[in-house]
Coordinates of C-alpha atoms and ligand atoms in Angstrom, one line a residue:
X25 CA -0.1 0.0 0.0
X26 CA 1.2 3.4 -0.8
X27 CA 2.5 5.6 2.0
X28 CA 0.6 8.9 2.9
X29 CA 2.5 12.1 3.0
X30 CA 0.5 14.9 4.8
X31 CA 0.7 18.6 4.1
X32 CA -1.1 20.9 6.4
X33 CA -1.8 24.5 5.2
X34 CA -1.5 26.9 8.0
X35 CA 0.1 30.0 6.7
X36 CA -2.9 32.2 6.6
X37 CA -3.3 35.3 8.7
X38 CA -6.7 34.7 10.3
X39 CA -7.4 38.4 10.6
X40 CA -11.0 37.7 11.8
X41 CA -9.7 36.4 15.0
X42 CA -8.6 40.0 15.8
X43 CA -5.6 38.6 17.8
X44 CA -1.9 39.0 18.3
X45 CA -1.8 35.2 18.4
X46 CA -1.8 33.4 14.9
X47 CA -5.2 31.7 14.2
X48 CA -4.0 28.2 14.3
X49 CA -2.5 28.6 17.8
X50 CA -5.9 29.5 19.4
X51 CA -7.0 26.6 21.4
X52 CA -10.0 24.5 21.8
X53 CA -10.2 22.0 24.6
X54 CA -6.7 22.9 25.6
X55 CA -4.9 22.3 22.2
X56 CA -4.0 24.7 19.4
X57 CA -6.3 24.3 16.3
X58 CA -3.2 23.0 14.3
X59 CA -2.4 20.5 17.1
X60 CA -5.7 18.8 16.5
X61 CA -4.9 18.2 12.9
X62 CA -1.4 17.0 14.0
X63 CA -3.0 14.7 16.5
X64 CA -5.3 13.2 13.9
X65 CA -2.3 12.6 11.4
X66 CA -0.4 10.9 14.2
X67 CA -3.4 8.5 14.8
X68 CA -3.7 7.5 11.2
X69 CA 0.1 7.1 11.2
X70 CA 1.0 9.0 8.2
X71 CA 4.6 8.7 6.8
X72 CA 5.3 12.3 7.0
X73 CA 3.7 15.5 8.3
X74 CA 4.5 18.8 6.9
X75 CA 3.0 22.1 8.0
X76 CA 3.2 25.2 5.8
X77 CA 3.5 28.2 8.0
X78 CA 3.9 32.0 7.3
X79 CA 1.9 34.4 9.5
X80 CA 3.1 34.6 13.0
X81 CA 5.9 32.2 12.0
X82 CA 8.0 32.3 15.2
X83 CA 5.1 31.5 17.4
X84 CA 3.7 28.6 15.3
X85 CA 7.2 27.2 14.7
X86 CA 7.8 27.1 18.5
X87 CA 4.6 25.1 19.0
X88 CA 5.2 22.8 16.1
X89 CA 8.9 22.1 17.3
X90 CA 7.3 20.7 20.4
X91 CA 5.5 18.2 18.3
X92 CA 7.7 15.2 17.4
X93 CA 8.2 14.6 13.7
X94 CA 6.6 17.5 12.4
X95 CA 8.5 19.0 9.2
X96 CA 8.1 22.9 9.1
X97 CA 7.8 24.4 5.7
X98 CA 7.7 28.3 5.1
X99 CA 5.6 30.2 2.8
X100 CA 7.0 33.8 2.8
X101 CA 4.3 35.2 0.6
X102 CA 0.7 33.8 0.7
X103 CA -0.1 33.5 -2.9
X104 CA -2.9 30.9 -2.6
X105 CA -3.3 27.3 -1.4
X106 CA -1.7 26.0 -4.5
X107 CA 1.3 28.2 -3.9
X108 CA 1.4 26.8 -0.2
X109 CA 1.6 23.3 -1.5
X110 CA 4.4 24.2 -3.9
X111 CA 6.4 25.2 -0.9
X112 CA 6.3 21.7 0.4
X113 CA 6.9 20.2 -3.0
X114 CA 10.2 18.6 -2.0
X115 CA 8.4 16.3 0.5
X116 CA 6.1 14.9 -2.2
X117 CA 7.2 11.5 -3.4
X118 CA 5.9 10.2 -6.8
X119 CA 4.8 6.8 -5.5
X120 CA 3.1 8.1 -2.3
X121 CA -0.3 9.6 -1.9
X122 CA -0.5 13.2 -0.6
X123 CA -3.2 14.3 1.8
X124 CA -3.7 18.0 1.9
X125 CA -5.5 19.4 5.0
X126 CA -5.9 22.9 6.5
X127 CA -4.7 23.9 10.0
X128 CA -8.1 25.4 11.2
X129 CA -10.4 22.4 11.1
X130 CA -10.0 20.9 14.5
X131 CA -13.2 18.8 14.5
X132 CA -12.2 16.5 11.7
X133 CA -12.5 12.9 12.7
X134 CA -9.7 10.3 12.2
X135 CA -12.5 7.8 11.1
X136 CA -13.5 10.3 8.3
X137 CA -9.9 10.8 7.0
X138 CA -9.4 7.0 7.0
X139 CA -12.6 6.5 5.1
X140 CA -11.5 9.1 2.6
X141 CA -8.2 7.3 2.0
X142 CA -10.0 4.0 1.9
X143 CA -12.4 5.3 -0.7
X144 CA -9.6 6.8 -2.8
X145 CA -7.6 3.6 -2.8
X146 CA -10.5 1.0 -3.3
X147 CA -11.7 3.0 -6.3
X148 CA -8.2 3.6 -7.6
X149 CA -8.9 7.3 -8.1
X150 CA -6.2 9.6 -9.0
X151 CA -7.6 12.2 -6.5
X152 CA -10.4 12.3 -4.0
X153 CA -11.9 15.4 -2.5
X154 CA -13.6 15.4 0.9
X155 CA -16.9 17.2 0.2
X156 CA -20.1 18.1 2.0
X157 CA -23.5 19.3 1.1
X158 CA -24.3 22.7 2.7
X159 CA -27.7 24.4 2.7
X160 CA -25.7 27.7 2.4
X161 CA -22.5 27.1 0.5
X162 CA -21.6 30.8 0.3
X163 CA -17.9 31.4 0.2
X164 CA -16.8 27.8 -0.4
X165 CA -15.5 26.2 -3.7
X166 CA -18.3 24.4 -5.6
X167 CA -18.0 20.8 -6.7
X168 CA -18.7 20.3 -10.4
X169 CA -19.5 16.7 -11.4
X170 CA -20.1 15.0 -14.6
X171 CA -22.7 12.5 -15.7
X172 CA -20.8 9.6 -14.4
X173 CA -20.5 11.5 -11.0
X174 CA -16.7 12.0 -11.3
X175 CA -15.6 15.4 -10.3
X176 CA -14.5 17.7 -13.3
X177 CA -13.5 20.8 -11.4
X178 CA -13.9 22.9 -8.3
X179 CA -15.0 26.6 -8.8
X180 CA -14.2 29.1 -6.1
X181 CA -17.3 31.1 -4.9
X182 CA -15.8 34.3 -6.2
X183 CA -15.1 32.9 -9.6
X184 CA -18.4 31.0 -10.0
X185 CA -21.2 31.9 -12.3
X186 CA -24.9 32.1 -11.2
X187 CA -25.6 28.5 -12.2
X188 CA -22.4 27.2 -10.4
X189 CA -23.4 29.1 -7.3
X190 CA -26.5 27.1 -7.0
X191 CA -24.4 23.9 -6.4
X192 CA -24.6 22.9 -2.7
X193 CA -21.7 20.4 -2.7
X194 CA -18.6 22.2 -1.5
X195 CA -14.9 21.5 -1.2
X196 CA -13.9 20.9 2.4
X197 CA -10.2 21.8 1.5
X198 CA -9.1 18.3 2.4
X199 CA -7.9 16.4 -0.7
X200 CA -6.1 13.2 -1.2
X201 CA -4.1 12.5 -4.5
X202 CA -1.3 10.8 -6.2
X203 CA 2.0 12.3 -5.5
X204 CA 3.4 12.3 -9.1
X205 CA 0.2 13.8 -10.4
X206 CA 0.2 16.7 -7.8
X207 CA 3.9 17.3 -8.6
X208 CA 3.1 17.5 -12.3
X209 CA 0.0 19.7 -12.2
X210 CA 1.3 22.1 -9.6
X211 CA 3.7 23.3 -12.1
X212 CA 0.8 24.2 -14.4
X213 CA -1.2 26.3 -12.0
X214 CA -1.9 29.8 -13.1
X215 CA -3.2 32.7 -10.9
X216 CA -5.6 34.2 -13.5
X217 CA -8.6 34.3 -11.2
X218 CA -10.6 36.9 -9.2
X219 CA -8.2 36.7 -6.3
X220 CA -4.9 36.4 -8.3
X221 CA -4.0 33.3 -6.3
X222 CA -2.6 29.9 -7.1
X223 CA -5.5 27.7 -6.3
X224 CA -4.8 24.2 -5.3
X225 CA -8.3 23.3 -6.4
X226 CA -7.3 24.1 -10.0
X227 CA -5.3 20.9 -10.0
X228 CA -8.5 19.0 -9.8
X229 CA -9.7 20.6 -13.0
X230 CA -6.4 19.9 -14.6
X231 CA -6.4 16.3 -13.5
X232 CA -10.0 15.8 -15.0
X233 CA -9.2 17.5 -18.3
X234 CA -6.1 15.3 -18.7
X235 CA -8.2 12.1 -18.3
X236 CA -7.6 11.5 -14.7
X237 CA -10.4 10.2 -12.3
X238 CA -11.4 12.5 -9.4
X239 CA -13.8 11.3 -6.9
X240 CA -15.6 13.0 -4.1
X241 CA -16.0 11.5 -0.6
X242 CA -19.0 13.1 1.2
X243 CA -18.8 13.7 5.0
X244 CA -22.2 13.4 6.7
X245 CA -21.5 15.3 9.8
X246 CA -20.7 18.7 8.4
X247 CA -19.4 20.1 11.7
X248 CA -16.3 18.0 11.1
X249 CA -15.1 20.2 8.4
X250 CA -16.1 23.4 10.1
X251 CA -13.1 25.9 9.5
X252 CA -12.4 28.3 12.4
X253 CA -12.3 31.9 11.3
X254 CA -13.4 34.0 14.3
X255 CA -13.9 33.6 18.1
X256 CA -17.6 32.8 17.8
X257 CA -16.7 29.8 15.6
X258 CA -13.9 29.0 18.1
X259 CA -16.4 28.8 21.0
X260 CA -18.9 26.8 18.8
X261 CA -16.2 24.3 17.8
X262 CA -15.0 24.0 21.4
X263 CA -18.5 23.2 22.7
X264 CA -18.8 20.5 20.1
X265 CA -15.5 19.0 21.1
X266 CA -16.3 19.0 24.8
X267 CA -19.4 17.1 24.1
X268 CA -17.3 14.5 22.3
X269 CA -14.6 14.3 24.9
X270 CA -17.2 13.8 27.7
X271 CA -19.0 11.2 25.8
X272 CA -15.9 9.4 25.2
X273 CA -15.1 9.4 28.9
X274 CA -18.6 8.2 29.8
X275 CA -18.3 5.4 27.3
X276 CA -15.0 4.4 29.1
X277 CA -16.9 4.2 32.5
X278 CA -16.6 7.7 34.0
X279 CA -19.7 9.2 35.6
X280 CA -20.4 13.0 35.2
X281 CA -23.0 14.7 37.3
X282 CA -24.2 17.6 35.2
X283 CA -21.5 17.1 32.4
X284 CA -22.2 20.6 30.9
X285 CA -20.8 22.3 33.9
X286 CA -17.4 20.8 33.7
X287 CA -14.6 21.5 31.2
X288 CA -12.1 18.8 30.2
X289 CA -9.0 19.4 28.0
X290 CA -8.3 16.9 25.3
X291 CA -5.4 15.0 26.9
X292 CA -7.0 14.3 30.2
X293 CA -7.2 10.6 31.1
X294 CA -9.6 9.2 33.6
X295 CA -10.0 5.5 34.7
X296 CA -13.3 3.7 35.2
X297 CA -15.9 4.2 38.0
X298 CA -14.5 7.7 38.8
X299 CA -17.2 10.4 39.3
X300 CA -16.8 13.8 38.0
X301 CA -19.0 16.2 40.1
X302 CA -20.3 19.5 38.8
X303 CA -18.0 22.5 38.1
X304 CA -14.6 20.7 37.3
X305 CA -11.8 22.0 35.2
X306 CA -9.4 19.3 34.2
X307 CA -6.5 20.4 32.1
X308 CA -3.3 19.5 30.6
X309 CA -1.8 16.0 31.0
X310 CA -3.9 15.3 34.1
X311 CA -4.4 11.6 34.7
X312 CA -7.0 10.4 37.2
X313 CA -7.4 6.7 38.5
X314 CA -10.4 4.7 39.1
X315 CA -13.0 5.0 41.9
X316 CA -12.2 8.6 42.6
X317 CA -14.6 11.4 43.3
X318 CA -13.5 14.7 41.8
X319 CA -15.3 17.9 42.6
X320 CA -17.6 19.6 43.0
X321 CA -15.4 22.5 41.6
X322 CA -12.0 21.0 41.3
X323 CA -9.5 22.8 39.0
X324 CA -6.7 20.3 38.3
X325 CA -3.8 20.9 35.9
X326 CA -1.1 18.3 34.9
X327 CA -1.6 16.3 38.0
X328 CA -1.5 12.6 38.4
X329 CA -4.1 11.3 40.8
X330 CA -4.1 7.5 41.8
X331 CA -7.1 5.5 42.7
X332 CA -9.9 6.3 45.2
X333 CA -9.0 9.8 45.7
X334 CA -11.4 12.6 46.7
X335 CA -10.8 16.1 45.6
X336 CA -13.4 18.8 46.6
X337 CA -13.4 22.4 45.8
X338 CA -9.6 22.6 45.4
X339 CA -6.9 23.6 43.0
X340 CA -4.1 21.2 42.0
X341 CA -1.2 22.2 39.8
X342 CA 1.6 19.9 38.5
X343 CA 1.5 17.5 41.4
X344 CA 0.8 13.9 42.4
X345 CA -1.7 12.5 44.7
X346 CA -1.6 8.8 45.8
X347 CA -4.6 6.4 46.4
X348 CA -7.2 6.8 49.2
X349 CA -6.3 10.4 49.9
X350 CA -8.7 13.2 50.5
X351 CA -7.9 16.7 49.3
X352 CA -10.0 19.8 50.4
X353 CA -12.4 21.5 50.5
X354 CA -10.5 24.5 49.6
X355 CA -6.9 23.0 49.4
X356 CA -4.3 24.5 47.1
X357 CA -1.5 22.1 45.8
X358 CA 1.0 24.1 44.0
X359 CA 3.7 22.7 41.6
X360 CA 5.7 19.6 42.8
X361 CA 3.5 18.6 45.6
X362 CA 3.7 14.9 46.2
X363 CA 1.0 13.5 48.4
X364 CA 1.1 10.0 49.8
X365 CA -1.6 7.4 50.3
X366 CA -4.4 7.7 52.9
X367 CA -3.3 11.3 53.5
X368 CA -5.7 14.2 54.5
X369 CA -5.0 17.7 53.1
X370 CA -7.9 19.7 54.4
X371 CA -9.4 23.1 54.3
X372 CA -7.2 26.1 53.5
X373 CA -4.0 24.1 53.4
X374 CA -1.5 25.3 50.7
X375 CA 1.2 22.8 49.7
X376 CA 4.2 23.8 47.6
X377 CA 7.1 21.7 46.4
X378 CA 6.7 19.3 49.3
X379 CA 6.3 15.6 50.0
X380 CA 3.7 14.4 52.4
X381 CA 4.1 10.8 53.5
X382 CA 1.5 8.0 53.8
X383 CA -1.1 8.3 56.6
X384 CA -0.1 11.8 57.4
X385 CA -2.7 14.5 58.1
X386 CA -2.7 18.4 57.4
X387 CA -6.3 19.1 58.2
X388 CA -6.7 22.8 58.5
X389 CA -5.2 26.3 57.7
X390 CA -1.6 25.3 57.1
X391 CA 1.2 26.3 54.7
X392 CA 3.7 23.4 53.7
X393 CA 6.3 25.0 51.4
X394 CA 9.6 23.4 50.6
X395 CA 9.0 20.6 53.1
X396 CA 9.3 16.8 53.6
X397 CA 6.7 15.2 55.9
X398 CA 7.2 11.6 56.7
X399 CA 4.7 8.9 57.4
X400 CA 1.9 9.2 60.0
X401 CA 2.7 12.8 60.9
X402 CA 0.1 15.0 62.3
X403 CA 0.3 18.7 61.5
X404 CA -2.1 20.7 63.7
X405 CA -4.3 23.6 62.6
X406 CA -2.4 26.7 61.5
X407 CA 1.1 25.4 61.0
X408 CA 3.5 27.4 58.9
X409 CA 6.6 26.1 57.2
X410 CA 8.6 29.3 57.3
X411 CA 10.6 28.6 54.2
X412 CA 11.7 32.0 53.0
X413 CA 14.2 34.3 54.7
X414 CA 13.7 37.1 52.2
X415 CA 16.5 35.8 50.0
X416 CA 16.4 32.1 49.8
X417 CA 14.0 29.1 50.3
X418 CA 15.0 26.5 52.9
X419 CA 13.6 23.1 53.6
X420 CA 11.6 21.8 56.6
X421 CA 11.7 18.1 57.4
X422 CA 9.2 16.5 59.8
X423 CA 9.9 12.8 60.2
X424 CA 7.7 9.7 60.7
X425 CA 5.2 9.8 63.5
X426 CA 5.9 13.3 64.6
X427 CA 3.2 15.6 66.1
X428 CA 3.2 19.3 65.3
X429 CA 0.7 21.2 67.6
X430 CA -1.5 24.1 66.4
X431 CA -0.2 27.5 65.4
X432 CA 3.5 26.3 65.1
X433 CA 6.1 28.1 62.9
X434 CA 8.8 25.9 61.8
X435 CA 11.7 28.1 60.6
X436 CA 13.5 26.5 57.9
X437 CA 16.1 24.9 57.7
X438 CA 14.8 22.8 60.4
X439 CA 14.1 19.1 61.3
X440 CA 11.5 17.7 63.6
X441 CA 12.9 14.2 64.1
X442 CA 10.8 11.0 64.2
X443 CA 8.2 10.6 67.0
X444 CA 9.0 14.1 68.4
X445 CA 6.2 16.6 69.6
X446 CA 6.2 20.3 69.1
X447 CA 4.0 22.2 71.5
X448 CA 1.3 24.4 70.2
X449 CA 2.2 28.0 69.5
X450 CA 5.9 27.3 69.2
X451 CA 8.3 29.0 66.9
X452 CA 10.9 26.4 66.3
X453 CA 14.3 27.5 65.0
X454 CA 16.3 24.5 66.2
X455 CA 16.0 20.8 65.4
X456 CA 13.8 18.8 67.7
X457 CA 15.5 15.4 68.5
X458 CA 13.7 12.1 68.3
X459 CA 10.9 11.3 70.6
X460 CA 11.4 14.7 72.4
X461 CA 9.1 17.7 72.9
X462 CA 10.1 21.0 71.4
X463 CA 8.6 24.0 73.2
X464 CA 9.5 27.5 72.1
X465 CA 7.1 30.0 73.6
X466 CA 6.9 32.2 76.7
X467 CA 5.5 30.5 79.7
X468 CA 2.0 31.4 80.8
X469 CA 1.7 33.4 83.9
X470 CA -1.7 34.5 85.4
X471 CA -2.0 37.7 87.3
X472 CA -4.6 37.0 90.0
X473 CA -7.6 39.3 90.3
X474 CA -6.2 41.7 87.7
X475 CA -9.5 42.6 86.4
X476 CA -10.9 43.6 89.8
X477 CA -8.0 46.0 90.3
X478 CA -8.5 47.6 86.9
X479 CA -11.2 49.9 88.3
X480 CA -12.1 51.2 84.8
X481 CA -13.0 47.8 83.6
X482 CA -15.1 46.8 86.5
X483 CA -18.4 48.5 85.6
Ligands
UD1_512 C1 -10.4 27.1 0.3 C2 -10.7 26.4 -1.0 C3 -12.2 26.2 -1.1 C4 -12.7 25.4 0.0 C5 -12.4 26.1 1.3 C6 -12.7 25.3 2.5 C7 -8.9 27.0 -2.5 C8 -8.5 27.9 -3.6 N1 -10.1 27.1 -2.0 O1 -10.9 28.4 0.1 O2 -12.4 25.5 -2.3 O3 -14.2 25.4 -0.1 O4 -10.9 26.4 1.4 O5 -12.6 26.0 3.6 O6 -8.2 26.1 -2.1 N2 -3.3 29.1 3.1 C9 -2.0 29.0 3.1 N3 -1.3 29.9 2.1 C10 -2.0 30.6 1.3 C11 -3.3 30.6 1.3 C12 -3.9 29.8 2.2 O7 -1.4 28.5 3.9 O8 -1.2 31.3 0.5 C13 -4.0 28.3 4.0 C14 -4.8 29.0 5.0 O9 -4.1 29.4 6.1 C15 -6.0 28.1 5.2 C16 -6.1 27.3 4.1 O10 -4.9 27.4 3.3 O11 -5.7 27.3 6.4 C17 -7.4 27.6 3.1 O12 -7.0 29.1 2.7 P1 -8.2 30.1 2.7 O13 -7.7 31.3 2.1 O14 -9.0 30.1 3.9 O15 -9.0 29.4 1.3 P2 -10.6 29.6 1.2 O16 -10.9 30.7 0.5 O17 -11.4 29.3 2.4
CA513 CA1 -11.0 29.3 4.7

């Protein structure tokens, strides 16, 4: 079977986005528009992916460089879709099929592209165009067919006559064709049209007039070929993708309570029998295990959560939470927090760059910054890891089985050794040895009958 070589056109300006960001870098469900097209091409395992870029070149290039195996091609002047493909001509191999797509169609399904390629090959066509029937085809290239239903040409809206404008079948912009024919007819393109551009679509007319067979494969779900041109369409496409993403999770065994109220980015993974309560935002490379209850109102980014974890009304960033642990309500895990099994991180607790060992509890109102807490440690209410001296950050260590009383400041660098206790209200600046009690506060003294002596207070 021939290999497939994909060329993604993404050099356009996207002026209707009214943005400093190039159009194809605007995101839906957490992934840039062009990223969705690259994802699709990775799934169908094309031999080569080339992306033609131009507008906002540096920014688009930076993103594409983060995608493995993407070949970047420049189009200095945007002289049309045919011209854009010419820029990638070196990548076209005579004995391979070329799949041309655009960078602004994020809803295209892999199944559709696979069906297009299968149709193209099974019918041994020289080119196959992905088409659709639109009630209002204004603006699109119209598909012209002959009596045998083969395509004889594509006429751009602006170049079409009144009769052609009545045609409802349009060009999606996604075309599959034989490499040697594309190379040959690209050289013959002219820009004698209303826009003065080199149209890729003219290759189709040239193929037909030279006796080659061009077919059309009709996509039923027209939302798939929706091109994003402005922010209204961006939001519409995102809503469609959100539904698809959540349905896929449900089909995999995830329960959603009021799914419309949660937002899940594309790369989030969730294992079965987990429940997503209302109002959750799950982002980036977040991975959630099975039997968890997430939410209501959890905002989780790039965090790995193991099984049977509860996260309520909390924000988690770039962290890790092991099994059977409870987070929240109102907890804040900042980057690089590593929370063990059977742990409790309770209300108004902030953790940053810290390890909390298995079975430990930090139940209320504490700041755990740059720390290492061992196993089965109890951190009382209102404990502060004083990690910053105004210049540098220092580490606090609390070893296995230690008990830190309420309202304690642990001034780092400092260690509370295994099994030690720290008295409530202490400001600890020296290490507390194993199995000892650290007390660092003024002793209480009571002044007898003080109130009675204060005459002015007596009344
Ligand atoms: C194109 C098709 C039209 C089809 C429509 C579907 C042509 C001539 N017309 O029209 O038949 O119905 O798409 O949406 O192909 N691009 C470049 N470099 C350029 C010009 C365009 O990279 O010099 C890229 C754009 O960034 C965009 C894509 O090619 O991603 C399509 O270009 P656009 O100008 O939007 O073409 P349409 O007029 O929409
Ligand atoms: Ca377009």
